[in-house]
Coordinates of N, CA and C and ligand atoms in Angstrom, one line a residue:
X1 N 0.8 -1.2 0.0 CA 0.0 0.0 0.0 C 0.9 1.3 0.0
X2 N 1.8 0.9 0.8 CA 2.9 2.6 1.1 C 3.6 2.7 -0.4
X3 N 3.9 1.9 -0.9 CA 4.3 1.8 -2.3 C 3.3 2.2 -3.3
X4 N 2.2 1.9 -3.6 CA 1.1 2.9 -4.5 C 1.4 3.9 -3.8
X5 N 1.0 4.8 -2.9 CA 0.9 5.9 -2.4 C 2.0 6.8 -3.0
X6 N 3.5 6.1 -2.8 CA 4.7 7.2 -3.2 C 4.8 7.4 -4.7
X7 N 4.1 6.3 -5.5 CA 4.3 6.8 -6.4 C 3.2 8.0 -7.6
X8 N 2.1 7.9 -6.5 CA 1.0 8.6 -6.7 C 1.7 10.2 -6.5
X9 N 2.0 10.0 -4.9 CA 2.3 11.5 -4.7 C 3.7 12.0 -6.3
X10 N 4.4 10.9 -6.3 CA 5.7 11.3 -7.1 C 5.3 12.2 -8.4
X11 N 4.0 11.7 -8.7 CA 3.5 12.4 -10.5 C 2.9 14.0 -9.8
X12 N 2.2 13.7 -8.9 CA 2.2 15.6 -7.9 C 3.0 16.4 -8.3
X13 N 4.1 15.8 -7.5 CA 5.2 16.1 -6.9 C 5.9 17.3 -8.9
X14 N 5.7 16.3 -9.6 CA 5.9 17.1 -11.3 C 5.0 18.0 -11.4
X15 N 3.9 18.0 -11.7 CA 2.9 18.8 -11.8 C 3.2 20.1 -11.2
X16 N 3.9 20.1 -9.5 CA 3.8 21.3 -8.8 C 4.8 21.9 -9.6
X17 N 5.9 21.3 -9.4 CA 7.0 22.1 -10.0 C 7.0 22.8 -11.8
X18 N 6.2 22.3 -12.8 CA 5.8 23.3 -13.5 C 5.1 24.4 -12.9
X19 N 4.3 24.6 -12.1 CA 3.1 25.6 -11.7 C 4.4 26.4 -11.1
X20 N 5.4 26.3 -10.4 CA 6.2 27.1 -9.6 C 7.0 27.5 -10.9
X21 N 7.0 27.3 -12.2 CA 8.5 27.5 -12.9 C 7.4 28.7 -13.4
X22 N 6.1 28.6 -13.8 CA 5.3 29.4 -14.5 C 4.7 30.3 -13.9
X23 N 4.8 30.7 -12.6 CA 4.4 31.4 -11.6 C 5.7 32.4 -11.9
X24 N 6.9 32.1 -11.7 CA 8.2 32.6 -11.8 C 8.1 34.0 -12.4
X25 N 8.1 32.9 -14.2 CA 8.1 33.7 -15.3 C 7.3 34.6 -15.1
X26 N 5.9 34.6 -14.8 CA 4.7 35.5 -14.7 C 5.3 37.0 -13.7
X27 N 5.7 36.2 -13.0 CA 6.3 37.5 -11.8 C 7.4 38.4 -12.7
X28 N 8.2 37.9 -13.4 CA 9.4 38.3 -14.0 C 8.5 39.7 -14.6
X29 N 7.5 38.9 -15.9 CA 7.1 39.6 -16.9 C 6.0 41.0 -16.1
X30 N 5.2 40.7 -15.2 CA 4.0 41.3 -14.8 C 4.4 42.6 -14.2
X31 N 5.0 42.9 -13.1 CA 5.8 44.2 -12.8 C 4.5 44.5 -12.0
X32 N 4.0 43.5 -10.9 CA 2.6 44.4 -10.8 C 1.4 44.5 -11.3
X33 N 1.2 44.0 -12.4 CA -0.2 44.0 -13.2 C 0.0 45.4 -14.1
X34 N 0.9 46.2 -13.5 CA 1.7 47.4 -14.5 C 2.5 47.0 -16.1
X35 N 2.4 47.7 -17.2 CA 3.4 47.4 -17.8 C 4.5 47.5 -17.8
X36 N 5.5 46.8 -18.3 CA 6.7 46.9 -17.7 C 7.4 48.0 -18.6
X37 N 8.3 48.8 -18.6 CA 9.1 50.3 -19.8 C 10.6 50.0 -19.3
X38 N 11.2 49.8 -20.7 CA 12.8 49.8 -20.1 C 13.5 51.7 -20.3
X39 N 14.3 51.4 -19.5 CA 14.9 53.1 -19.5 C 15.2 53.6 -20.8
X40 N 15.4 52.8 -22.0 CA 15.3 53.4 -22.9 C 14.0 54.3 -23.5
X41 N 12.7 53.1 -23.2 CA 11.8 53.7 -23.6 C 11.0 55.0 -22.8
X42 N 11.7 55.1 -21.3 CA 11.2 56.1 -20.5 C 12.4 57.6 -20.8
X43 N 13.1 57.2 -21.1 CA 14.0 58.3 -21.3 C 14.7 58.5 -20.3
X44 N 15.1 57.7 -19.3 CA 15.5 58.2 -17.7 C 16.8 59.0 -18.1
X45 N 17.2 60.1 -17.5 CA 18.0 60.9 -17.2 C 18.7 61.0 -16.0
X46 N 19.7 60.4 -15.4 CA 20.6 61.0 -14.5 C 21.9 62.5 -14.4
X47 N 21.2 63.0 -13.4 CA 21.9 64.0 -13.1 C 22.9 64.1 -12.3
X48 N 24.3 64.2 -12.3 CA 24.8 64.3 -11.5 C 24.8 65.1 -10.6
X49 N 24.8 65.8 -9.0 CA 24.4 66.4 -8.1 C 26.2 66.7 -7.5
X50 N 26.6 68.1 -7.2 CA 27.6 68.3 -6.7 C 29.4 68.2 -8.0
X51 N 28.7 68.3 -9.3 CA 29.1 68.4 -10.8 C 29.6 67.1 -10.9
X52 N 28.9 66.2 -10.8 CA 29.5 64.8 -10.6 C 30.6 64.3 -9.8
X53 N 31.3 64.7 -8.9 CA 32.2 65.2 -7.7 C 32.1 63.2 -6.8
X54 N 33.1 62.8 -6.7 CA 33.2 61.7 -6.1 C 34.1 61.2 -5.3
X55 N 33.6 60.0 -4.5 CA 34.6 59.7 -3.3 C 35.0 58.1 -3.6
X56 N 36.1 57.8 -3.3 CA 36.4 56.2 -3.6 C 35.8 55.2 -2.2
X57 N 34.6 54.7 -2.6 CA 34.0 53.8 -1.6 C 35.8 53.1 -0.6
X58 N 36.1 52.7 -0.5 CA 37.3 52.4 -0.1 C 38.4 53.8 0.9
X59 N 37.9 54.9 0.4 CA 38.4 56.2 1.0 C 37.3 56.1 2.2
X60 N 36.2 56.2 1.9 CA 35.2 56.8 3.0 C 35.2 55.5 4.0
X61 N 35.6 54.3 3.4 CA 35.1 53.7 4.9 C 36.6 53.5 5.8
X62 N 37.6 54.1 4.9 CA 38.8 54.3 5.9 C 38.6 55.5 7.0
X63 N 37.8 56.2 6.3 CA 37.7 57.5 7.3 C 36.7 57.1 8.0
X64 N 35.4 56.4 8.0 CA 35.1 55.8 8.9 C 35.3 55.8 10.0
X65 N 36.5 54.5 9.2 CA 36.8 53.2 10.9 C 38.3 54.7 11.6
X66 N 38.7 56.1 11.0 CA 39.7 56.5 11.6 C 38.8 57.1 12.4
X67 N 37.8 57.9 11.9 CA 36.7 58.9 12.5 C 36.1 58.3 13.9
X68 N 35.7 57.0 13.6 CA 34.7 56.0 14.9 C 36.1 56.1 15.5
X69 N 37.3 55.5 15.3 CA 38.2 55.4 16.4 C 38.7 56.5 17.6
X70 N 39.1 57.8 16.8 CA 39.9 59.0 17.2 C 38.2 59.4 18.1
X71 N 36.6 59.3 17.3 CA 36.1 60.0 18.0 C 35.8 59.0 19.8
X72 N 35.8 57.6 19.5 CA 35.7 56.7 21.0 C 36.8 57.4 22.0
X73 N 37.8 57.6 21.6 CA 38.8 57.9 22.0 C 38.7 59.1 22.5
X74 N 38.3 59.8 22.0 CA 37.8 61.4 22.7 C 37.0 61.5 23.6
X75 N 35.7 60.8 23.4 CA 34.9 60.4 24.4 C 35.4 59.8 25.7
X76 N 36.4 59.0 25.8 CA 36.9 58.1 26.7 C 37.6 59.2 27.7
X77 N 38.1 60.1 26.9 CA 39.1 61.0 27.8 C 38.0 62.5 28.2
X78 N 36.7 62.6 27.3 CA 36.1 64.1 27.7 C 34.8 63.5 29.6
X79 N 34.8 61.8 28.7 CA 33.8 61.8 30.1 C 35.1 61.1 31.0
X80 N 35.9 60.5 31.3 CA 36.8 59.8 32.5 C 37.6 60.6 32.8
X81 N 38.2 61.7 32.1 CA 39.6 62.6 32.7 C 38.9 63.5 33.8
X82 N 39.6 63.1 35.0 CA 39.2 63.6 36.5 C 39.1 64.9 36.4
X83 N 40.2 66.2 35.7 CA 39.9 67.4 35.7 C 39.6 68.2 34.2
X84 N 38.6 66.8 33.9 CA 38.0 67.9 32.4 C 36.5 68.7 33.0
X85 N 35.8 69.3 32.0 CA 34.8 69.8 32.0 C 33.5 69.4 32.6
X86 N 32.5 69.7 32.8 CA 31.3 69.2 32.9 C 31.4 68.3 31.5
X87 N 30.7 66.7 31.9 CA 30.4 65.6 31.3 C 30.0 66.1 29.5
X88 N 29.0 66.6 30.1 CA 28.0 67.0 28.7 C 28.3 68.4 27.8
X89 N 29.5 68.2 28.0 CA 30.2 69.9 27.2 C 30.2 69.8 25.9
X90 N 30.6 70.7 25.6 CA 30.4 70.8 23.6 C 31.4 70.1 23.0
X91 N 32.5 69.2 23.9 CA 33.4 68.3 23.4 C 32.2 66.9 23.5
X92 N 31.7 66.5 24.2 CA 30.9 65.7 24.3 C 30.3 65.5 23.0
X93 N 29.8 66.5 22.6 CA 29.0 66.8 21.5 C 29.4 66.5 19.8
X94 N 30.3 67.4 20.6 CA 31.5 67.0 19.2 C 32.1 65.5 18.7
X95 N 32.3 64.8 20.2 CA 33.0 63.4 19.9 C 31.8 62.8 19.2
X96 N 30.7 62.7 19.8 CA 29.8 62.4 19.4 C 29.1 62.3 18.2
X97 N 28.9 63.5 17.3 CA 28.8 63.7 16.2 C 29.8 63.1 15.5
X98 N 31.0 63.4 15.6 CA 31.8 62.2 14.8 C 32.5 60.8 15.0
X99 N 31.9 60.5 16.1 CA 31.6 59.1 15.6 C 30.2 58.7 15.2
X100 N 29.1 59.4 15.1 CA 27.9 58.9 13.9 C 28.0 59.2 12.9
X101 N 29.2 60.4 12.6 CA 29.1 60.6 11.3 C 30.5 59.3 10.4
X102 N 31.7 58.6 11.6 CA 32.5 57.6 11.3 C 31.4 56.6 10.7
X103 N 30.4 56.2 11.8 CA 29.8 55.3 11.7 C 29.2 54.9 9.9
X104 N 28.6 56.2 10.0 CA 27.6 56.4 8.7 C 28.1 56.2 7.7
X105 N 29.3 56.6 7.8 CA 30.3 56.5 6.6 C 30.9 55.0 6.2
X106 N 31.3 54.8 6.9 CA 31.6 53.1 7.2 C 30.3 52.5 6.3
X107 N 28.8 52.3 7.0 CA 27.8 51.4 6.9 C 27.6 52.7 5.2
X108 N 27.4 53.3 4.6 CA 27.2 53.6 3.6 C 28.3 53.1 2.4
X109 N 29.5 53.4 3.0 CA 30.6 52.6 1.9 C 30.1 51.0 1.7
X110 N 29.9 49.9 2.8 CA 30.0 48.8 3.2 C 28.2 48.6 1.9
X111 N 27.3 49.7 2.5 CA 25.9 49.1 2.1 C 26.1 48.9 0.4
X112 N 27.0 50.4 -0.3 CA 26.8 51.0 -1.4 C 28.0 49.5 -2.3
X113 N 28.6 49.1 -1.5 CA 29.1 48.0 -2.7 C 28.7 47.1 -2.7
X114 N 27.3 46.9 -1.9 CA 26.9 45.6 -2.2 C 25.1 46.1 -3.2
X115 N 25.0 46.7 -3.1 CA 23.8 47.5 -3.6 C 23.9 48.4 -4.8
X116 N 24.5 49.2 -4.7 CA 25.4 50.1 -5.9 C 24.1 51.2 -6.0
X117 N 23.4 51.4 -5.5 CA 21.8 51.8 -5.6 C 21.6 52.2 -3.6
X118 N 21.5 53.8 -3.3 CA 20.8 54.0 -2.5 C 20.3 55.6 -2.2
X119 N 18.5 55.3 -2.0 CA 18.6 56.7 -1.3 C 19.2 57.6 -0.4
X120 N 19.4 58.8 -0.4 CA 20.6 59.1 0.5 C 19.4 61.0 1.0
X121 N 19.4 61.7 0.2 CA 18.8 63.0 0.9 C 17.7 62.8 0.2
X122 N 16.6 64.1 1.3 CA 15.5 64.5 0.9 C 14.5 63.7 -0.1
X123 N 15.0 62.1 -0.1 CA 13.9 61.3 -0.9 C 14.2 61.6 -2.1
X124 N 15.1 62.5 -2.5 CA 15.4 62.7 -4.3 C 16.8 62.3 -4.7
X125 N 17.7 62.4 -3.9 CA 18.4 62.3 -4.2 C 19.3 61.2 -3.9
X126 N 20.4 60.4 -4.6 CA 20.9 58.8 -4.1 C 22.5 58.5 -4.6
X127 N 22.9 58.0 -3.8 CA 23.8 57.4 -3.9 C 24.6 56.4 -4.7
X128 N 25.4 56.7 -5.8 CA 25.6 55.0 -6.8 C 27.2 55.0 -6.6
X129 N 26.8 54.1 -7.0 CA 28.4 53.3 -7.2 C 28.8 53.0 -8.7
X130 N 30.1 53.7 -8.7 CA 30.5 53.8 -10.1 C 31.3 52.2 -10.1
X131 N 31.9 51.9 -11.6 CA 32.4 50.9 -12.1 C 33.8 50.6 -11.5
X132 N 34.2 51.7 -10.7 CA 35.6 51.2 -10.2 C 35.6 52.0 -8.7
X133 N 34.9 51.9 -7.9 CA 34.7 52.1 -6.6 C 34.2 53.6 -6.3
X134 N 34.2 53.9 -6.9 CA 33.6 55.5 -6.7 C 32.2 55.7 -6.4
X135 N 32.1 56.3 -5.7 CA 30.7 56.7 -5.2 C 30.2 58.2 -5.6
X136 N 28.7 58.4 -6.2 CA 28.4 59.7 -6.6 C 26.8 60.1 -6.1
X137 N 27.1 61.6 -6.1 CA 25.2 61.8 -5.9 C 24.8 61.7 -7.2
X138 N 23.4 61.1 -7.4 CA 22.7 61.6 -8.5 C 21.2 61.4 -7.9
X139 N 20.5 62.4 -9.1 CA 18.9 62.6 -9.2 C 19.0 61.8 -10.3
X140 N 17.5 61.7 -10.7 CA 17.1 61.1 -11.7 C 15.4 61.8 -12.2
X141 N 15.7 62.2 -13.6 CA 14.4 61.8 -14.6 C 13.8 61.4 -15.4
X142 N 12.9 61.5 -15.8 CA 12.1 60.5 -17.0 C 11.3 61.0 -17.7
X143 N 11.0 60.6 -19.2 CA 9.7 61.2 -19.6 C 8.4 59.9 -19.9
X144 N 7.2 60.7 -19.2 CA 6.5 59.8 -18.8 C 5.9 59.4 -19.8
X145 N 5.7 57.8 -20.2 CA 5.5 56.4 -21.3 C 3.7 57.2 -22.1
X146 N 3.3 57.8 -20.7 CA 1.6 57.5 -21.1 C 1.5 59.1 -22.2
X147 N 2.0 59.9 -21.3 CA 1.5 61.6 -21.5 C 2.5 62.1 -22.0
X148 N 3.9 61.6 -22.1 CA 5.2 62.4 -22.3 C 5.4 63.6 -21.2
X149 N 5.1 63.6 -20.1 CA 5.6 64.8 -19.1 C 6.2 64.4 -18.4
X150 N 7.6 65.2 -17.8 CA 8.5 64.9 -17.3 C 8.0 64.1 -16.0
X151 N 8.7 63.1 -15.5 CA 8.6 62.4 -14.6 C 9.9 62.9 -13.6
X152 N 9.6 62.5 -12.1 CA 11.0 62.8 -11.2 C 11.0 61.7 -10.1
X153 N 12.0 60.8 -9.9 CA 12.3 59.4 -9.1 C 12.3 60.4 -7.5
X154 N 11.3 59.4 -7.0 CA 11.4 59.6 -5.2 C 11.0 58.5 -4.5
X155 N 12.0 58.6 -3.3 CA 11.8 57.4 -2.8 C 10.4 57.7 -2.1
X156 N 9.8 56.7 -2.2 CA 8.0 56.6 -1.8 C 8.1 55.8 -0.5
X157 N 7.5 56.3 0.7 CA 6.7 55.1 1.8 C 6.5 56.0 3.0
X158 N 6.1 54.5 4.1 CA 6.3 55.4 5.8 C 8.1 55.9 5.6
X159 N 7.5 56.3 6.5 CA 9.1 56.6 7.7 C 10.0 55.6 8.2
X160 N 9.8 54.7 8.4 CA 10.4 53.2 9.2 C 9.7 52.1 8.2
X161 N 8.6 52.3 6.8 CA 8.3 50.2 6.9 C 9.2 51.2 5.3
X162 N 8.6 49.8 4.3 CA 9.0 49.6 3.3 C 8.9 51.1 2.5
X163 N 10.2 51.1 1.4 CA 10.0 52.4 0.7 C 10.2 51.8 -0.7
X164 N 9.8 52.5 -1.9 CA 9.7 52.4 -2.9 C 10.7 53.8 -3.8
X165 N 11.5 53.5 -5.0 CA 11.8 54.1 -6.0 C 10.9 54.6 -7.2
X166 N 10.4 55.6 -6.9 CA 9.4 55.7 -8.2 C 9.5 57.0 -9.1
X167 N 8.8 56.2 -9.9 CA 9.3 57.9 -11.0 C 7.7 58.4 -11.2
X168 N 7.3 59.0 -11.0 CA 6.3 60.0 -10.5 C 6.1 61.2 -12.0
X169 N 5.3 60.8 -12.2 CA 4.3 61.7 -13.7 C 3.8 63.3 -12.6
X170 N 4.6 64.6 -13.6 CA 3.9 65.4 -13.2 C 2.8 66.3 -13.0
X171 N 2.5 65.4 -14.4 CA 1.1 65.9 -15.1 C 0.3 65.2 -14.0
X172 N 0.0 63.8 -13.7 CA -1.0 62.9 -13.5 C -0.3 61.9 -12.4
X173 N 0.3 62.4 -10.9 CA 1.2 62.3 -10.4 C 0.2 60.8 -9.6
X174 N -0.5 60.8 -9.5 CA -1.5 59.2 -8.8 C -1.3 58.5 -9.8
X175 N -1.5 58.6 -11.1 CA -2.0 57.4 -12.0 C -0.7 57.1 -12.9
X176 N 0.2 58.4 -12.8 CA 1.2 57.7 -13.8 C 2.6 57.7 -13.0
X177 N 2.8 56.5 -12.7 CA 4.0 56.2 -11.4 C 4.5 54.4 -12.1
X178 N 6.0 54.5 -11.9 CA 6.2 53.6 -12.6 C 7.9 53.2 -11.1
X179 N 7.4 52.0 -10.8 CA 8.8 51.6 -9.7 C 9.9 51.3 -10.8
X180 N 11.5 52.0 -10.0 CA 12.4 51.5 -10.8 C 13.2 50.2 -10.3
X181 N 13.5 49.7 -11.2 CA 14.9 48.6 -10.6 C 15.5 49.2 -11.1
X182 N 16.4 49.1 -9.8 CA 17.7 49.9 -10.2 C 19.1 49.3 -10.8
X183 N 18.6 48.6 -10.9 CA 19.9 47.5 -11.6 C 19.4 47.4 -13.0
X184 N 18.4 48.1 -13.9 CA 18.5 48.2 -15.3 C 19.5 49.5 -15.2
X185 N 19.4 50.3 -14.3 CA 20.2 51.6 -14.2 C 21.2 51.1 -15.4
X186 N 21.9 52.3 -16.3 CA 23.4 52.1 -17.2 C 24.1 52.2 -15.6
X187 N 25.5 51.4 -16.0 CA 26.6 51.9 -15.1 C 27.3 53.0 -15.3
X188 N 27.6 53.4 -14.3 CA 28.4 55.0 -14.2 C 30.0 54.4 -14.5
X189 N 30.5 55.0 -16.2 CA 31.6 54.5 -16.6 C 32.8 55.2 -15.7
X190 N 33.9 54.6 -15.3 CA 35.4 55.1 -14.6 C 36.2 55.3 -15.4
Ligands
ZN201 ZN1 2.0 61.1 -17.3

């Protein structure tokens, strides 16, 4: 009896695994129940921000890990040295700020080469990684697929859950929104 049974489940067992390979494909192609537009046909435009001006991912997270060090180190001597200042003085403040700002630098170098793609200011503006370690600001725009009006990429969501990349129609800013992957992005040549 256990022997019919396994070989019953075994022909299942096929059947699922097409439905999973064609589910796949459907996801690939669907984008959402949206059409899918490659950057050619949207016209996406990157702008470089700061005249294309860049830092070698590899420079910043050295300054980082020197910044997080020299600023612990400050800290250690502004709150424990018997005849410094009141605790919470503007050295306090200062160590402080730079070690979040070591920190940030660090985990942005660290995030941006595994990602190459991140928002960085005011929801418009982001972070890439060029083809030989360099890191740059850019914005981005588009002309929109439906209406032809300029489009402009913002990161979309709450505050703390999920956020979205989108390029946003200025004409018809509800209905004509299109999410980017940012890995059709061109690479930033070095
Ligand atoms: Zn539009």
């Amino acid at each position: 009896m256990n022997g019919d049974n396994n070989g019953t489940q075994s022909g299942d067992g096929s059947v699922n695994i097409g439905i999973g390979d064609f589910r796949g494909a459907t996801l690939n192609l669907g984008n959402g129940g949206k059409p899918a537009f490659t950057p050619e046909q949207m016209a996406i435009k990157r702008s470089s921000v700061l005249g294309g001006a860049s830092i070698k991912a590899g420079t910043l997270s050295v300054f980082g890990i020197v910044t997080g060090i020299a600023s612990i180190v400050g800290l250690y001597f502004t709150l424990f040295q018997p005849f410094s200042q009141p605790r919470h003085s503007s050295w306090y403040a200062l160590f402080m700020f730079l070690f979040m700002l070591g920190t940030f630098s660090f985990v942005v170098a660290a995030v941006l080469r595994r990602k190459r793609f991140e928002p960085f200011l005011l929801r418009k503006y982001y972070l890439e990684a060029g083809t030989r370690d360099g890191i740059y600001l850019s914005s981005f725009t588009a002309t929109c697929p439906w209406c032809r009006s300029k489009m402009r990429l913002r990161n979309i969501g709450p505050k703390n859950g999920p956020r979205d990349d989108r390029f946003i129609c200025e004409r018809n800013p509800r209905q004509h929104t299109i999410d980017l992957d940012p890995t059709l992005l061109p690479e930033i040549e070095e």
